[in-house]
XYZ file of C-alpha atoms in Angstrom:
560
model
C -8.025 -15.323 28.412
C -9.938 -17.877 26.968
C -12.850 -17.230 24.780
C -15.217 -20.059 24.445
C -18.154 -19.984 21.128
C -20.286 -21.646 21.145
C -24.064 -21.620 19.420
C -25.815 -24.113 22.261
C -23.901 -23.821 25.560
C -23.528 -27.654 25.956
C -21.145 -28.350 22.432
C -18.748 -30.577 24.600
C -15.263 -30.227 23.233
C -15.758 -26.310 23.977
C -16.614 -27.393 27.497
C -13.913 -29.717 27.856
C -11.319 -27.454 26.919
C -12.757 -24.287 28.961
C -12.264 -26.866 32.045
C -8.949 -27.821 30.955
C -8.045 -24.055 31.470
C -9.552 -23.106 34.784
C -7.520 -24.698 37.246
C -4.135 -23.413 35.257
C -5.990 -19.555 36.226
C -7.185 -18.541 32.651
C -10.335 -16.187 32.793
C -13.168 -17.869 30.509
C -14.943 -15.224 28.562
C -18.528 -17.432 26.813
C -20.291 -15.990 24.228
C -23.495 -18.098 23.955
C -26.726 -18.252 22.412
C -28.742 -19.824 25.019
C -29.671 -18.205 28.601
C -28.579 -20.621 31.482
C -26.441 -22.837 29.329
C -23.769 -25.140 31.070
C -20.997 -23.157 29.405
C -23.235 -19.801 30.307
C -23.048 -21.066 34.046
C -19.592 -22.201 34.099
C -17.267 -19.439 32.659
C -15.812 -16.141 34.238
C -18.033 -13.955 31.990
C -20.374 -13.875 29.149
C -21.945 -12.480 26.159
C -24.838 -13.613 24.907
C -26.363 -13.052 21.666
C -29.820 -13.663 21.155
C -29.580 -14.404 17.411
C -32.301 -17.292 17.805
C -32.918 -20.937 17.399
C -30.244 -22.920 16.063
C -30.365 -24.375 12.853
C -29.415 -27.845 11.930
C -25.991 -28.835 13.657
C -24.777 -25.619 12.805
C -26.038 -22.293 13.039
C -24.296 -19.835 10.632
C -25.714 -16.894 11.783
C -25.062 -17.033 15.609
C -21.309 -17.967 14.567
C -21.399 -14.876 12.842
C -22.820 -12.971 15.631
C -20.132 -14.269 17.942
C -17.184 -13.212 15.690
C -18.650 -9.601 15.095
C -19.099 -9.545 18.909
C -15.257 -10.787 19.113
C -14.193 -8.024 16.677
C -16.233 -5.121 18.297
C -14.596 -6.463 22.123
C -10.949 -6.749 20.279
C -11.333 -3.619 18.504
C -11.824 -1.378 22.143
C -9.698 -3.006 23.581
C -6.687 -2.453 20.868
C -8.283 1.810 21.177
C -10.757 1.621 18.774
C -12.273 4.669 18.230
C -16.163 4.793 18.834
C -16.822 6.329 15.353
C -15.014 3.427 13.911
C -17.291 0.738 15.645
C -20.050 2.670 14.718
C -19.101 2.207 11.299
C -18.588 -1.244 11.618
C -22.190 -1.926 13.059
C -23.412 0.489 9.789
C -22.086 -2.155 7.755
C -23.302 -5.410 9.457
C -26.801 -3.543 9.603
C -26.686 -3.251 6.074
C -26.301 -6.718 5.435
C -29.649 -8.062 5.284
C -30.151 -6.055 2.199
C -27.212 -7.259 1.054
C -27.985 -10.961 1.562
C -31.732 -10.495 0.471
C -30.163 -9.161 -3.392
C -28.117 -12.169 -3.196
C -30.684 -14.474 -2.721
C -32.566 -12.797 -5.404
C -29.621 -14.291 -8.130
C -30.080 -18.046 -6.715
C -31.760 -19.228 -10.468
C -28.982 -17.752 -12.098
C -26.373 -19.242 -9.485
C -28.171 -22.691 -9.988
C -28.201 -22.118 -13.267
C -23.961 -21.550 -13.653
C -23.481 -24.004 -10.955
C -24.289 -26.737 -13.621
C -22.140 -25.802 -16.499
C -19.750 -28.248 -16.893
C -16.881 -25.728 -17.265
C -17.005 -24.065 -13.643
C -16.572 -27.187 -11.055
C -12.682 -27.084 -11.284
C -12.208 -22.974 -11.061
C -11.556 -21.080 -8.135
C -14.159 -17.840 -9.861
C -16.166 -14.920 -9.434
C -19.166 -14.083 -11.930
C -20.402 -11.311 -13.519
C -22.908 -10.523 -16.375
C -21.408 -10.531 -19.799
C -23.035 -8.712 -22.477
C -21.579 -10.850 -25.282
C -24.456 -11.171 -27.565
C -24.506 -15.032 -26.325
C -28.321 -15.565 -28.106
C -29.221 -19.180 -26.847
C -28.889 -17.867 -23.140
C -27.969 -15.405 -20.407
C -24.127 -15.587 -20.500
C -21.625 -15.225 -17.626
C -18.041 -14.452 -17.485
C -16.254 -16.494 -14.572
C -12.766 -14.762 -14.025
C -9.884 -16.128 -11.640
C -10.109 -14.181 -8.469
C -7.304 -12.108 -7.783
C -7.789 -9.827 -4.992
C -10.746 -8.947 -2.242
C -10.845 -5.872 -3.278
C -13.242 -5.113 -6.324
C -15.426 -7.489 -8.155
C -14.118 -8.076 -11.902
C -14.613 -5.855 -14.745
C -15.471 -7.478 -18.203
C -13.738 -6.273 -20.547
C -13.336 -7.569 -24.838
C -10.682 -9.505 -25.879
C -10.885 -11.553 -28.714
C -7.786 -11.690 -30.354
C -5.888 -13.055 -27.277
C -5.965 -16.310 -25.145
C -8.256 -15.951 -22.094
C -7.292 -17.214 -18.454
C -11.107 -16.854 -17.525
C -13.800 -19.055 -18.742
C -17.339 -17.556 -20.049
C -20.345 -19.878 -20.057
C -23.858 -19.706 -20.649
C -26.484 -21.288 -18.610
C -26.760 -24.331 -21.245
C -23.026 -25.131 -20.271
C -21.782 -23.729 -23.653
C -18.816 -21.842 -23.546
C -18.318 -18.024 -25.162
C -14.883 -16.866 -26.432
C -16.170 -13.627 -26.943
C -14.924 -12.008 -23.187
C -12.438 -11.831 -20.893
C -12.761 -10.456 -17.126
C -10.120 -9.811 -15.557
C -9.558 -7.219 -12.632
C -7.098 -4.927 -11.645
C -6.587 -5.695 -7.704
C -3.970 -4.742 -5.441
C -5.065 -0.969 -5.046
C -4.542 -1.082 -1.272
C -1.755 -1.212 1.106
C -0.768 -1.704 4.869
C -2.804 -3.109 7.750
C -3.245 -1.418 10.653
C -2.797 1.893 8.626
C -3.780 1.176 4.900
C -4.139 2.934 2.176
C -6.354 1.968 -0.829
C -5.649 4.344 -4.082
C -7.696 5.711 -6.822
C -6.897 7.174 -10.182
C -5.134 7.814 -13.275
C -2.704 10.484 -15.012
C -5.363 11.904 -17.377
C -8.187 11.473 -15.364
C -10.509 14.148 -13.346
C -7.919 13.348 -10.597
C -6.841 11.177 -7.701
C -7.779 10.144 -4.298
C -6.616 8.137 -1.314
C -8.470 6.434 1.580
C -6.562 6.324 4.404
C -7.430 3.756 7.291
C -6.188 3.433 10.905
C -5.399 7.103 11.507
C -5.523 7.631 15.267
C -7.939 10.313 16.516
C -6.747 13.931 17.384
C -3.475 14.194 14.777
C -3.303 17.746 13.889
C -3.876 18.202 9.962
C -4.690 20.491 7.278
C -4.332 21.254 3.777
C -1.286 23.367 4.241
C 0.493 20.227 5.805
C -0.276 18.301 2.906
C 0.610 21.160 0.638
C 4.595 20.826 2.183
C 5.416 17.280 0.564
C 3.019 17.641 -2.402
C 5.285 21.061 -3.666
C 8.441 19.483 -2.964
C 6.903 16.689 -5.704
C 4.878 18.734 -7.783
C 5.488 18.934 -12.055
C 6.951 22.142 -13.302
C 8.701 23.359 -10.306
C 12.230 23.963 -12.053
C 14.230 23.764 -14.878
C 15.161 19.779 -14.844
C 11.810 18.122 -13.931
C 8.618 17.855 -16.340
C 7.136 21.264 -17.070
C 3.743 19.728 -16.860
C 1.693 22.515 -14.714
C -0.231 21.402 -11.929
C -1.443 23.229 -8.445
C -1.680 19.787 -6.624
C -3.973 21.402 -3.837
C -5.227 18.563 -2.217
C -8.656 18.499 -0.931
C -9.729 16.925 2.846
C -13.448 15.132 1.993
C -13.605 13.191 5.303
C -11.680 12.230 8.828
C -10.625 15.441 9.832
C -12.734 17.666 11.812
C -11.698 21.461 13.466
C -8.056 20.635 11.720
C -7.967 17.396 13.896
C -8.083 13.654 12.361
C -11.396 11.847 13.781
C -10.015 8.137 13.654
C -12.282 7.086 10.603
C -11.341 6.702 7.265
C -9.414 9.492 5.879
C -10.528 10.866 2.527
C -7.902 13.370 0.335
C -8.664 14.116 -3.275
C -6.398 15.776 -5.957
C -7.310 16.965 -9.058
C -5.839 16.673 -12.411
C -5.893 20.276 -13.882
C -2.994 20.396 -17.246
C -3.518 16.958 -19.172
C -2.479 17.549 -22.863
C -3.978 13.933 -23.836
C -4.152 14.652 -27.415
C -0.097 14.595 -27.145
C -0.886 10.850 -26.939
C -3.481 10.296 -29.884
C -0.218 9.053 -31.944
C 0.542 6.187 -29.807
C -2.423 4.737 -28.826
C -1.898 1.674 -31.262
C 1.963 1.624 -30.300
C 3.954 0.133 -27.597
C 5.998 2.668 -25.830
C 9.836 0.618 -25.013
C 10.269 0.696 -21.348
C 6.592 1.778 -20.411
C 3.507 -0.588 -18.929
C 1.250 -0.454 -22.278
C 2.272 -4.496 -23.190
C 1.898 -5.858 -19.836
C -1.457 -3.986 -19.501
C -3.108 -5.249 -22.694
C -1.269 -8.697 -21.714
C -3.298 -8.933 -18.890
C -6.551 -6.519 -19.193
C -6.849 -6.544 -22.591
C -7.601 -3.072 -22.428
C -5.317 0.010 -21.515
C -5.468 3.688 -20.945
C -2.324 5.277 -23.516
C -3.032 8.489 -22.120
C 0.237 9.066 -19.844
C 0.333 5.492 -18.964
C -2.927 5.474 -17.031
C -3.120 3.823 -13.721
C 0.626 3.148 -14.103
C 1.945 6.804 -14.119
C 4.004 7.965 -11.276
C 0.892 11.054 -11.442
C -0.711 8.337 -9.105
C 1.869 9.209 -6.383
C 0.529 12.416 -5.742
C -1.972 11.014 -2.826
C 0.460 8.800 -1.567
C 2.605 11.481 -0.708
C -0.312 13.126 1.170
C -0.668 10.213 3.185
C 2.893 9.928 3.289
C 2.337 13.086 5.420
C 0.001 11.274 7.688
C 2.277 8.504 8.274
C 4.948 11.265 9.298
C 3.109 13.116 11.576
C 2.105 9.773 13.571
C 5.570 8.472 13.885
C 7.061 12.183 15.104
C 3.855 11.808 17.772
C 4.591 8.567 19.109
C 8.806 8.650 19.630
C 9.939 11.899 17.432
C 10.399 9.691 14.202
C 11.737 11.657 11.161
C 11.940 10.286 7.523
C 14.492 11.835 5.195
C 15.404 11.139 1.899
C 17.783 12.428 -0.796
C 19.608 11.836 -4.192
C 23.117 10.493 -3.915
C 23.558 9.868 -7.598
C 22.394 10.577 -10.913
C 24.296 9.018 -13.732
C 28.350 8.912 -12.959
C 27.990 11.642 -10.779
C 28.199 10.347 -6.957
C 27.496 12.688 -3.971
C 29.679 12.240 -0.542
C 27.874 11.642 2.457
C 29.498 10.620 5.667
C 27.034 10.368 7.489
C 23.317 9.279 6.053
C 21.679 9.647 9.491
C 23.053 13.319 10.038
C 21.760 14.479 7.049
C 18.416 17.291 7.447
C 15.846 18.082 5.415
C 16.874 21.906 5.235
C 20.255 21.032 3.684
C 17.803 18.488 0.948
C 15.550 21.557 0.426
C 18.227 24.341 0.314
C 22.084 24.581 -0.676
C 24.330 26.642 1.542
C 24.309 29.860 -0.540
C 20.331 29.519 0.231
C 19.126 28.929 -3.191
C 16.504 26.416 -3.758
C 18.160 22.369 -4.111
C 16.119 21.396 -7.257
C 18.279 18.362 -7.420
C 17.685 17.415 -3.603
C 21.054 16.319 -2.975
C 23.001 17.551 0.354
C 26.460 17.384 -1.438
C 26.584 20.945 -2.505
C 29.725 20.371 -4.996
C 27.874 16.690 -6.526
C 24.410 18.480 -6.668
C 25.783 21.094 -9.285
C 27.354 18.369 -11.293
C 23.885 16.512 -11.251
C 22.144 19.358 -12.708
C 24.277 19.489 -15.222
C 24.264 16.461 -16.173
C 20.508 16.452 -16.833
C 20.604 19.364 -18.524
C 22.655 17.935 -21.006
C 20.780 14.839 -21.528
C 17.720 16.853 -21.936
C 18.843 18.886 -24.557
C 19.440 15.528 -26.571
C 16.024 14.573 -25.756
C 17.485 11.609 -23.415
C 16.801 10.693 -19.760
C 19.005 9.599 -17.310
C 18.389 7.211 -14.104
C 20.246 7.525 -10.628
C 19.700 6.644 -7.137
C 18.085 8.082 -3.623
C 18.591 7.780 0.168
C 16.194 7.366 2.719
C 16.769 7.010 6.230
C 15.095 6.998 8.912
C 15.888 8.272 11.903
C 14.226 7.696 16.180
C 12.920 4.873 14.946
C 12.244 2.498 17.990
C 13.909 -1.291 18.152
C 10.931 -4.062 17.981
C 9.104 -2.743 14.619
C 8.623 -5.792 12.450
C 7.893 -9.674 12.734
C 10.178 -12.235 11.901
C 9.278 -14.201 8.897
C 6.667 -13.545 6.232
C 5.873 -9.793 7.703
C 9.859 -8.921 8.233
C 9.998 -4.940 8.047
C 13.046 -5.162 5.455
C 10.511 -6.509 3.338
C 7.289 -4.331 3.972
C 9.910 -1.652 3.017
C 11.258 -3.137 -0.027
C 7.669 -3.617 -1.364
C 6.957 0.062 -0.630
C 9.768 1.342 -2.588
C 9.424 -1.496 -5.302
C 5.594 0.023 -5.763
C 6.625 2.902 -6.796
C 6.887 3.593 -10.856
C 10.849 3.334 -12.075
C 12.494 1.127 -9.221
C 14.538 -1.106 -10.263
C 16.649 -1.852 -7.248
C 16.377 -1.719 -3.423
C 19.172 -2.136 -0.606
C 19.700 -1.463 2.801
C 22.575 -0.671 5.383
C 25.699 -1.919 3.626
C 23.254 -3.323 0.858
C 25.485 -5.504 -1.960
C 28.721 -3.978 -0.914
C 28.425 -6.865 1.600
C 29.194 -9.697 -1.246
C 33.233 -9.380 -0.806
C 33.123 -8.971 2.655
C 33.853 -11.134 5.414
C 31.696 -12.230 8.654
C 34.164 -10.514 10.495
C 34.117 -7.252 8.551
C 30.361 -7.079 8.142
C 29.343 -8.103 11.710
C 27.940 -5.009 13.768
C 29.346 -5.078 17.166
C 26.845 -4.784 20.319
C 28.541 -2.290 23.093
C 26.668 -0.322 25.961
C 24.736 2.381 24.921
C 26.161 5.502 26.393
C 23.486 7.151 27.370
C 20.741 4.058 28.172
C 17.173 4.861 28.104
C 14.636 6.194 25.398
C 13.812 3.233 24.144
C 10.386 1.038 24.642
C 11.800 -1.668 25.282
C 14.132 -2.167 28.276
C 17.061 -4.332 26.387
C 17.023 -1.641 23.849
C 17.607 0.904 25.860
C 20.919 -0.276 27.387
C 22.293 -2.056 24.283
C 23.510 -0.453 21.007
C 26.078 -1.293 17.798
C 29.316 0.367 17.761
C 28.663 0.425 13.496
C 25.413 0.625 11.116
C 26.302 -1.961 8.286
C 22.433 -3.933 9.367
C 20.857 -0.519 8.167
C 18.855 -0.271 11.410
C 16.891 -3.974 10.874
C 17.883 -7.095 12.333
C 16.120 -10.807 12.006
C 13.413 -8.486 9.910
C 12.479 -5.993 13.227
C 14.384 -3.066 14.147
C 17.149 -2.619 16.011
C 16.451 1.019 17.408
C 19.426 2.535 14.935
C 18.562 4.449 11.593
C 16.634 2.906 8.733
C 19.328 3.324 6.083
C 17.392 2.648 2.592
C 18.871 3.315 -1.132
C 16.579 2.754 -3.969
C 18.073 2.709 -8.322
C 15.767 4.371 -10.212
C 15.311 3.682 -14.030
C 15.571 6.740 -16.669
C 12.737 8.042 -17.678
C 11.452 6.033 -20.530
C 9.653 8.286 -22.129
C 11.434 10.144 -25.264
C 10.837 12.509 -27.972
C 13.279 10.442 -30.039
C 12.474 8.259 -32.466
C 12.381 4.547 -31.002
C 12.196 1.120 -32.761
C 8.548 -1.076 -31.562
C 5.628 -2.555 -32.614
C 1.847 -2.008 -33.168
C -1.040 -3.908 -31.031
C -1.204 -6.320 -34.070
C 2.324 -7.036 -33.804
C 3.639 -5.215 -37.111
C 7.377 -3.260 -36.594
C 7.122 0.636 -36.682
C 8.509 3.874 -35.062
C 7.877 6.034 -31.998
C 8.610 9.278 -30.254
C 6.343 10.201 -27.496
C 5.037 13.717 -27.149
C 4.182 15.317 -24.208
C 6.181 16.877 -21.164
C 8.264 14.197 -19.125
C 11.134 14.554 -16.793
C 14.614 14.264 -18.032
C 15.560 12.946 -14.788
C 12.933 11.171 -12.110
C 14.905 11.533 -9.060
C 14.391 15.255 -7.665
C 10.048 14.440 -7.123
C 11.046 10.596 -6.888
C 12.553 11.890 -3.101
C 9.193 13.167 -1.693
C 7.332 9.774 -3.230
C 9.967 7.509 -1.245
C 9.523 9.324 2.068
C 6.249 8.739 1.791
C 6.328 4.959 1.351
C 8.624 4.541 3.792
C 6.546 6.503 6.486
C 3.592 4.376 5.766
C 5.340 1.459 6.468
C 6.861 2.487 9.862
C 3.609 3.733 10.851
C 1.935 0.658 9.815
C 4.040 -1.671 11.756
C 4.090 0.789 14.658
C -0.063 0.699 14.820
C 0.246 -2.831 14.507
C 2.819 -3.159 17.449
C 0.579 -0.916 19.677
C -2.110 -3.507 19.166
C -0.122 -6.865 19.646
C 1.220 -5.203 23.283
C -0.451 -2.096 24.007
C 0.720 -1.761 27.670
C 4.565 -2.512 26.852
C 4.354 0.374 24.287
C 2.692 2.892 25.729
């Protein structure tokens, strides 16, 4: 189909081109601002808009009618619910208050627009309270993310990467602005986090959910337990409930298809523990980096950087799993295969359930989460033993994926491999990611490392025809090839760091750079991997169900 914009109805390239396509049989959809137009008369169909008399050559508001119109047509046709157009209009119908505030800052815009300083700077502004006393002051920061606008915050004693400058073109040192973006991820199903590891709690907004996807709390509460502090002997004793709270998207224990709202709440923070270090640098944590770039950081548990962050993630981690079991009977497992020396044996990755994760054949509780019965007793050992030394120890999990259909990914900047690789690199402690035969292919040869395609014995079950007749004979891609998937598991291993916070004394510096001592208080896991499991699932879920929403909407008939 051809859609042809156009503000008058007579703009003549538009014309040209939606004549160019007729005779080859493409259906001409107009949308059009003027009644009886020659563009009106001439095309298949058309919308037209009524947003009034053009403007100069260009009329910025009918453009913007016709793309909203665009978005609203694309958006049922791709199954958009009706609550979530509604809540589209909501927001365009809000923007004439929005654009009338605006327009109430154009002396101060004027005003900034002739400093000197600004002209070369891709910026945002915001007020700065500075104490600037020859004029209003404003704090231009590099943009860094559509997210949220910039938060000023002081910094002094450091070199700035923003510029501040008051309306006489002077500028003030006194401020820096700089904003902590990237709180969101995904596209089709996205997920845009809130909160910190000592704060009232935290909260995920969920976007994309299809309507009518069973859920309630006790869903959630499955994953959430299985990462939850203080449930055993080798994992931070920190106590917390972790009963997450619905606030919007579901209705009679059924998602609606808007955005999905869970909240939970912080309930055991000991933040005095952390009153010692708030001048210090903790070796191996975020507090540098943060003050390196905000100028400002919360010490208590490492803030917005603690892995206490995960705990909504892993709700929506349920989400994600509950869509991909819908749509072809996807299942997400994951499990440790190695913490410290101590390697487990598994012959099979794709084989593996989650009862034998959660449970060890003599029917006591796994608390290690490792399927190798003999390995997983050696692993808790191990910890153990480091923890009685106050010392941590790192190790590795598995995550596979399993019914996962071929044709899931694109083939260059938006390759699944590295979706997934971003999801598991997000989370606190990675330090490594591989997949299929990962670097064990280095000394191998083309010949050895080549998966060979046979005939799939029993053909069918896939959505798409090839796949269903065409297989490998081995697994050494890890289920992706070319950056899509190949219809075989999702084979994922990700290294995780030891824990770097210690009760033993540690060589580092102060804010003001002078050498002292450490040892961290509080209650921290000798050993990450056991609740690391549950957080990987979950980012791994997200991004199959991401790039499965996204499929549906790029071919909706072939998938369906």
């Amino acid at each position: 189909m051809v859609f042809a914009i156009t503000q008058s109805g007579e703009t003549a390239d538009t014309l040209a081109a939606m004549r160019e396509c007729k005779p080859k049989g493409h259906p001409t959809l107009a949308t059009c601002n003027v009644v009886g137009s020659t563009i009106a008369r001439e095309a298949d169909g058309g919308i037209f808009l009524h947003a009034g008399p053009e403007v100069g050559v260009a009329s910025t508001k009918a453009f913007t009618s016709q793309v909203t119109v665009l978005t609203l047509y694309l958006g049922r046709l791709r199954n958009m619910s009706y609550p979530a157009g509604q809540q589209i209009i909501s927001h365009l119908q809000a923007m004439p208050e929005v654009i009338r505030k605006t327009l109430e800052c154009d002396d101060q815009i004027k005003a900034c627009r002739s400093s000197r300083s600004i002209c070369s700077h891709r910026s945002v502004r915001s007020r700065c309270n500075c104490g600037h006393t020859r004029s209003p002051c404003f704090a231009v920061a590099t943009w860094t993310g559509p997210e949220i606008w910039p938060r000023v915050s002081p910094s002094s004693d450091r070199p700035s990467d923003a510029i501040h400058v008051a309306s006489d073109g002077q500028e003030c040192p006194a401020y820096t602005a700089t904003i902590m973006a990237g709180n969101s991820f995904g596209q089709a199903f996205r997920i845009t986090t809130a909160g910190e590891s000592h704060g009232p709690g935290n909260v995920v907004i969920i976007d994309g959910v299809p309507a009518g996807i069973p859920l309630t709390v006790e869903d959630l509460l499955v994953d959430l337990r299985r990462r939850r502090p203080g449930q055993s002997k080798i994992v931070t004793q920190r106590q917390e409930d972790d009963l997450p709270e619905i606030l919007s998207g579901v209705f009679e224990g059924r998602t609606t298809g808007t955005s999905l709202a869970i909240l939970v709440r912080n309930q055991d923070q000991r933040s005095r523990d952390y009153d010692d270090i708030k001048d210090k640098y903790r070796p191996g944590h975020a507090d540098f980096s943060f003050d390196a770039k905000y100028g400002f950081r919360d010490y208590r548990g490492g803030g917005r950087s603690s892995a206490r962050e995960t705990t909504v993630r892993v709700a929506a981690g349920v989400v994600a799993k509950k869509i991909l079991r819908e749509a072809f009977g996807g299942e997400v497992v994951g499990y440790v295969v190695q913490v410290g020396d101590v390697k487990a044996n598994i012959p099979d990755p794709a084989a593996v359930t989650m009862s034998q994760v959660e449970t060890l054949p003599n029917g006591e509780p796994n608390i290690v989460r490792c399927p190798d019965a003999e390995a997983a007793a050696r692993m808790i050992e191990l910890i153990e033993s480091v923890r009685k030394v106050g010392d941590s120890i790192g190790g590795a999990a598995e995550i596979v994926a399993t019914n996962i259909p071929a044709g899931l990914g694109e083939p260059v900047f938006d390759k699944l491999k590295a979706d997934l690789a971003k999801a598991l690199f997000s989370l606190p402690a990675v330090l490594a990611v591989e997949y299929g035969i990962g670097f064990g292919c280095v000394t191998m040869r083309g010949s050895e490392h080549n998966d060979l395609f046979v005939p799939k014995q029993n053909g069918g079950g896939s959505s798409a025809a090839v796949a269903g007749l065409v297989t490998t004979s081995s697994n050494r891609h890890g289920g992706m090839l070319g950056g899509i998937s190949t219809g075989l598991p999702i084979v994922l291993r990700a290294a995780v760091k030891p824990t770097s916070s210690l009760p033993i004394e540690q060589a580092t510096v102060t804010r003001a750079g002078e050498p002292t001592t450490i040892k961290t208080k509080g209650r921290h896991d000798p050993c990450l991997l056991p609740r690391f499991v549950p957080m990987a699932e979950a980012m791994v879920a997200i991004v199959l169900a991401d790039h499965w929403l996204r499929w549906q909407g790029q071919s909706p008939t072939q998938n369906s």
